[in-house]
Amino acid sequence: MIVVPPAIQRIPWKLIAVLSAITGFGLLVLYSAAGGNWSPWAWQQGVRFLIFLSVAMVIGRFPIRIFEDFSYIAYIGVLILLIAVELLGFVGGGSQRWLNLGFMNLQPSELMKVTIVVALARFYAQLPPGNNRSWTALWPALVMIGLPAALVMLQPDLGTALSICIGGVVVMFVAGLPFWWFGSTAIAGAAALPVLFSFLHGYQQKRVLIFLDPESDPLGAGYHISQSKIAIGSGGVGGKGFLNGSQSHLDYLPEGHTDFIFATMAEEWGLIGGLALLFAFFLLLRWSTRVALKARTRFGQLTAAGLTMTIFFYIAINLMMVMGLAPVVGIPLPLFSYGGSSMLTIMTCVGIVLAIENDSKTGTRRFH
């Protein structure tokens, strides 16, 4: 019999296979989008993945107590980075979102998607039982969500601000806050939509209006959505074939390697390629959801649930955006779109969820 060393057995090979499949497929699409060249996108993306995958595996070996103990410090640190973006960040694509670190451009708002979940999970894990229906269970969470969301809106980045809010709200929901709080907030938010709409920047308002009627300005504000629909529709069931996409190769499709990479893929790989990618994402989300359900501690359960929703929000909003089912908000497709900050965020989520999974194997469930 072949004896497999325990260290090898502990490696989550199935998870690595799913992550590698998603990223590997993305590398092929990036290779095609660059006209059959590994540079400038595919090569860098592949190197990033190997580095961040290693980081995720290391994070997965940490005791989850470390995440709980340092959650508030991490939250404050990223909040300071968001303030630094306002003071020192550079403008790219019309938005001031990044800090130049030399080897990469860091987008602190991406890190806040993780830290807001972990910080709120610690807050509700330490909240005395029975207090989740009191005012003390609500206002600190609203402040913790509101501060970074407001700073991100100043950049401006509506999509990331929504993602931060969604991650925080999911933790609040799983923590057991009264359902009528969420219902009444949703009703109040819907009633306030006209007022909130007036606070949006001009180009953001145009994106919302174009989403409702993209054909009204097909060569202007509606160009992204129109070309994305053409690329996806022209792919049909089997696609045009690898390296044969015309929308991306002839530069009709803007951001074909980042936000609209799904349209680039769908044109060449068709419905079959799209379903294969969705199935891989389903396997990733199924794994993280099971970890949340089997978590040993309340902190682990809340964190895994919040991070699962963060990953799901990335996927759902990006796919809805490229299909014209949601306004263009600039949210990349996880592990698929070219970019370092979003991949760092996703792999950090994976690493923390992996740590929670490893913790659940160490003893009995313990909720307090």
XYZ file of C-alpha atoms in Angstrom:
368
model
C 0.000 0.000 0.000
C 1.091 3.559 -0.782
C 1.238 5.682 2.355
C 0.255 9.293 1.688
C 1.896 11.745 4.112
C -0.603 13.568 6.363
C 0.591 16.942 5.068
C -0.427 15.921 1.529
C -3.776 14.549 2.733
C -4.631 17.871 4.391
C -4.302 19.778 1.118
C -7.812 20.577 -0.258
C -7.208 19.155 -3.724
C -10.859 19.384 -4.831
C -11.022 23.069 -3.945
C -7.721 23.754 -5.701
C -9.038 21.917 -8.775
C -12.174 24.100 -8.925
C -10.210 27.335 -8.451
C -7.642 26.258 -11.052
C -10.352 25.302 -13.538
C -12.043 28.709 -13.283
C -8.772 30.628 -13.521
C -7.337 28.372 -16.231
C -10.425 28.911 -18.393
C -10.057 32.639 -17.757
C -6.424 32.529 -18.897
C -7.492 31.014 -22.224
C -10.035 33.813 -22.694
C -7.430 36.459 -21.780
C -5.006 34.849 -24.236
C -7.627 35.112 -26.960
C -8.643 38.664 -25.987
C -5.008 39.733 -26.419
C -5.009 38.408 -29.996
C -3.297 35.124 -29.208
C -0.639 36.509 -26.862
C 0.104 35.493 -23.280
C 1.094 39.063 -22.548
C 0.024 41.499 -21.326
C -2.861 39.873 -19.450
C -2.802 36.080 -19.284
C 0.784 35.704 -18.071
C 0.389 38.239 -15.239
C -2.957 36.751 -14.255
C -1.474 33.258 -14.063
C 1.423 34.381 -11.868
C -0.963 36.269 -9.597
C -3.152 33.201 -9.232
C -0.264 30.982 -8.160
C 0.852 33.571 -5.600
C -2.623 34.236 -4.217
C -3.494 30.525 -4.182
C -0.428 29.922 -2.027
C -1.508 32.784 0.229
C -5.020 31.288 0.516
C -3.608 27.885 1.474
C -1.440 29.530 4.156
C -4.402 31.539 5.477
C -6.386 28.300 5.598
C -3.920 26.875 8.149
C -4.425 29.766 10.587
C -6.586 29.234 13.691
C -9.805 31.190 13.192
C -9.213 32.804 16.565
C -6.600 34.963 14.829
C -9.209 36.375 12.435
C -11.554 37.060 15.312
C -8.896 38.741 17.449
C -7.571 40.988 14.671
C -10.859 41.704 12.883
C -11.368 45.190 14.326
C -7.729 46.136 13.702
C -8.019 44.981 10.084
C -11.246 46.944 9.665
C -9.676 50.140 10.996
C -6.566 49.577 8.859
C -8.553 49.244 5.631
C -10.696 52.241 6.637
C -7.487 54.280 6.924
C -6.444 53.030 3.475
C -9.784 54.229 2.080
C -9.112 57.664 3.538
C -5.613 57.509 2.012
C -7.198 56.860 -1.390
C -9.050 60.174 -1.078
C -5.807 61.970 -0.192
C -3.138 60.109 -2.183
C -4.874 57.781 -4.635
C -4.540 58.158 -8.388
C -7.350 58.465 -10.884
C -7.962 55.688 -13.394
C -10.977 55.302 -15.650
C -12.503 58.442 -14.187
C -12.436 57.146 -10.607
C -10.000 57.570 -7.737
C -9.857 54.040 -6.291
C -6.245 52.843 -6.223
C -3.019 53.183 -4.266
C 0.202 52.567 -6.201
C 2.310 50.037 -4.272
C 4.902 49.660 -7.020
C 4.375 45.965 -7.787
C 0.585 46.368 -8.037
C -2.178 48.919 -7.799
C -4.120 48.171 -4.610
C -7.835 48.908 -4.417
C -8.557 49.116 -0.650
C -12.309 49.047 -1.227
C -11.900 45.430 -2.378
C -10.300 44.497 0.956
C -13.169 46.158 2.817
C -15.533 43.550 1.342
C -13.703 40.983 3.485
C -12.957 43.009 6.609
C -16.528 44.294 7.021
C -17.783 40.693 7.115
C -15.157 39.521 9.616
C -15.573 42.583 11.860
C -19.370 42.292 11.978
C -19.112 38.544 12.567
C -16.979 39.228 15.631
C -19.404 41.902 16.826
C -22.429 39.584 16.667
C -20.504 36.557 17.955
C -19.652 38.539 21.106
C -23.124 40.031 21.490
C -24.847 38.506 24.536
C -27.637 36.034 23.664
C -31.030 37.720 23.479
C -29.601 41.147 22.644
C -29.973 40.778 18.882
C -33.381 42.448 19.030
C -32.181 45.549 20.833
C -30.955 48.891 19.481
C -27.410 47.977 20.573
C -27.417 45.194 17.962
C -28.253 47.612 15.158
C -26.552 50.996 15.397
C -22.895 49.816 15.688
C -23.369 47.641 12.601
C -24.925 50.507 10.647
C -21.977 52.755 11.526
C -19.449 50.055 10.593
C -21.131 49.561 7.208
C -21.945 53.214 6.569
C -18.432 54.660 7.015
C -16.641 52.581 4.336
C -19.669 52.638 2.022
C -19.686 56.448 2.130
C -15.928 56.636 1.447
C -16.270 54.250 -1.492
C -19.168 56.266 -2.918
C -16.879 59.310 -2.931
C -14.424 57.542 -5.282
C -17.074 57.036 -6.894
C -17.734 53.262 -6.986
C -21.390 52.356 -6.622
C -20.915 48.632 -7.272
C -18.294 48.114 -4.558
C -20.289 50.218 -2.080
C -23.303 47.966 -2.688
C -21.123 44.881 -2.258
C -19.868 46.132 1.115
C -23.439 46.791 2.219
C -24.678 43.388 1.014
C -21.912 41.512 2.844
C -22.645 43.365 6.065
C -26.423 42.948 5.787
C -26.071 39.181 5.237
C -24.067 38.870 8.473
C -26.775 40.860 10.279
C -29.478 38.618 8.825
C -27.711 35.362 9.740
C -27.038 36.781 13.211
C -30.790 36.679 13.809
C -31.849 40.309 13.769
C -35.633 40.744 13.464
C -36.842 40.155 9.939
C -39.158 43.171 10.024
C -36.093 45.427 10.371
C -34.898 44.269 6.958
C -38.377 44.449 5.441
C -39.039 47.966 6.665
C -35.570 49.094 5.551
C -36.175 47.661 2.073
C -39.528 49.466 1.819
C -37.990 52.733 3.030
C -35.100 52.315 0.591
C -37.488 51.734 -2.302
C -39.451 54.848 -1.346
C -36.234 56.872 -1.177
C -34.942 55.728 -4.583
C -35.772 59.025 -6.339
C -33.860 60.949 -3.662
C -30.899 58.519 -3.776
C -30.910 58.751 -7.573
C -30.439 62.513 -7.354
C -27.247 62.006 -5.320
C -25.627 59.870 -8.016
C -23.029 61.323 -10.353
C -24.199 62.259 -13.809
C -22.586 59.270 -15.516
C -24.060 56.930 -12.877
C -27.538 58.321 -13.488
C -27.020 57.825 -17.206
C -26.010 54.188 -16.609
C -29.236 53.527 -14.719
C -31.376 55.197 -17.395
C -29.522 53.369 -20.177
C -30.058 50.073 -18.334
C -33.790 50.711 -18.548
C -33.555 51.572 -22.263
C -30.125 50.687 -23.751
C -31.287 51.230 -27.326
C -31.894 54.929 -26.684
C -28.156 55.652 -27.025
C -26.509 52.605 -28.655
C -23.351 54.482 -29.658
C -22.983 56.402 -26.407
C -23.884 55.395 -22.869
C -25.573 52.198 -24.064
C -22.589 51.046 -26.128
C -21.170 48.660 -23.493
C -24.436 46.800 -22.939
C -25.350 46.666 -26.642
C -21.979 45.258 -27.722
C -21.985 42.794 -24.825
C -25.395 41.454 -25.863
C -24.223 41.151 -29.474
C -21.134 39.187 -28.396
C -23.095 36.823 -26.144
C -25.900 36.296 -28.659
C -23.596 35.713 -31.623
C -21.857 32.902 -29.740
C -24.921 30.700 -29.942
C -24.766 27.236 -28.392
C -21.247 26.160 -29.330
C -19.551 29.522 -29.914
C -17.504 30.787 -32.853
C -14.436 28.860 -31.734
C -11.288 29.661 -29.806
C -9.511 32.805 -31.111
C -12.391 33.481 -33.529
C -14.332 36.120 -31.608
C -14.905 39.237 -33.679
C -16.367 41.603 -31.071
C -13.297 41.503 -28.838
C -10.645 41.075 -31.545
C -11.971 44.027 -33.548
C -12.284 46.154 -30.376
C -16.046 46.504 -30.581
C -16.422 45.185 -27.022
C -15.002 47.598 -24.402
C -13.272 46.133 -21.326
C -13.363 42.687 -22.913
C -10.619 41.441 -20.578
C -12.017 42.865 -17.319
C -15.663 43.651 -16.569
C -17.035 42.210 -19.831
C -14.833 39.130 -20.071
C -17.890 36.850 -19.850
C -19.120 38.316 -23.148
C -15.692 37.668 -24.694
C -15.869 34.069 -23.504
C -19.486 33.525 -24.568
C -18.787 34.666 -28.136
C -16.061 32.045 -28.607
C -17.313 29.230 -26.337
C -21.059 29.795 -26.557
C -23.734 28.552 -24.173
C -21.725 25.405 -23.439
C -18.772 27.429 -22.171
C -21.047 29.654 -20.113
C -22.766 26.700 -18.449
C -19.399 25.062 -17.703
C -18.191 28.246 -16.007
C -21.419 28.587 -14.012
C -21.114 24.972 -12.866
C -17.581 25.631 -11.589
C -18.827 28.680 -9.679
C -21.676 26.558 -8.297
C -19.169 24.034 -6.924
C -17.213 26.837 -5.246
C -20.333 28.344 -3.662
C -21.644 24.929 -2.609
C -18.375 24.273 -0.772
C -18.413 27.594 1.088
C -22.113 27.230 1.944
C -21.496 23.782 3.445
C -18.649 25.219 5.499
C -21.024 27.879 6.876
C -23.626 25.244 7.788
C -21.066 23.014 9.520
C -19.083 25.771 11.250
C -18.109 24.955 14.836
C -18.510 28.470 16.232
C -20.926 31.330 15.754
C -18.113 33.553 14.496
C -17.181 30.937 11.919
C -20.768 30.538 10.776
C -21.356 34.278 10.359
C -18.021 34.820 8.609
C -18.430 31.933 6.165
C -21.993 33.008 5.321
C -20.959 36.623 4.729
C -17.962 35.704 2.579
C -20.064 33.246 0.558
C -22.509 36.033 -0.222
C -19.614 38.352 -1.129
C -18.392 35.858 -3.750
C -21.956 35.263 -4.969
C -22.549 39.022 -5.303
C -19.472 39.314 -7.543
C -20.723 36.557 -9.804
C -24.410 37.517 -9.930
C -23.954 41.251 -10.518
C -21.249 40.804 -13.161
C -23.317 38.290 -15.129
C -26.465 40.397 -14.836
C -24.478 43.452 -15.921
C -23.028 41.901 -19.097
C -26.453 40.497 -20.035
C -28.169 43.849 -19.601
C -30.118 42.752 -16.515
C -28.395 45.276 -14.220
C -26.714 48.681 -14.688
C -23.007 48.729 -15.525
C -21.331 49.113 -12.109
C -17.816 47.839 -12.761
C -17.746 44.595 -10.771
C -15.323 41.973 -12.185
C -16.031 38.260 -12.572
C -14.177 36.385 -9.779
C -10.900 34.703 -10.806
C -11.885 35.214 -14.448
C -11.540 38.945 -15.088
C -8.067 40.424 -15.338
C -7.099 42.250 -12.155
C -5.086 41.836 -8.980
C -7.235 43.458 -6.282
C -10.382 41.439 -7.024
C -8.413 38.178 -7.161
C -6.730 39.034 -3.857
C -10.158 39.618 -2.302
C -11.626 36.340 -3.587
C -8.603 34.275 -2.555
C -8.621 35.894 0.883
C -12.286 34.891 1.206
C -11.403 31.353 0.145
C -8.514 31.204 2.621
C -10.638 32.337 5.567
C -13.470 29.932 4.687
C -10.872 27.156 4.403
C -9.619 28.035 7.892
C -13.198 27.777 9.179
C -13.568 24.377 7.487
C -10.354 23.137 9.118
C -11.551 24.464 12.469
C -14.857 22.575 12.153
C -12.871 19.327 11.991
C -11.149 19.931 15.322
C -14.044 19.458 17.731
C -17.753 19.716 18.466
C -19.926 22.678 17.553
C -19.715 25.457 20.089
C -22.157 28.369 19.908
C -22.531 31.059 22.532
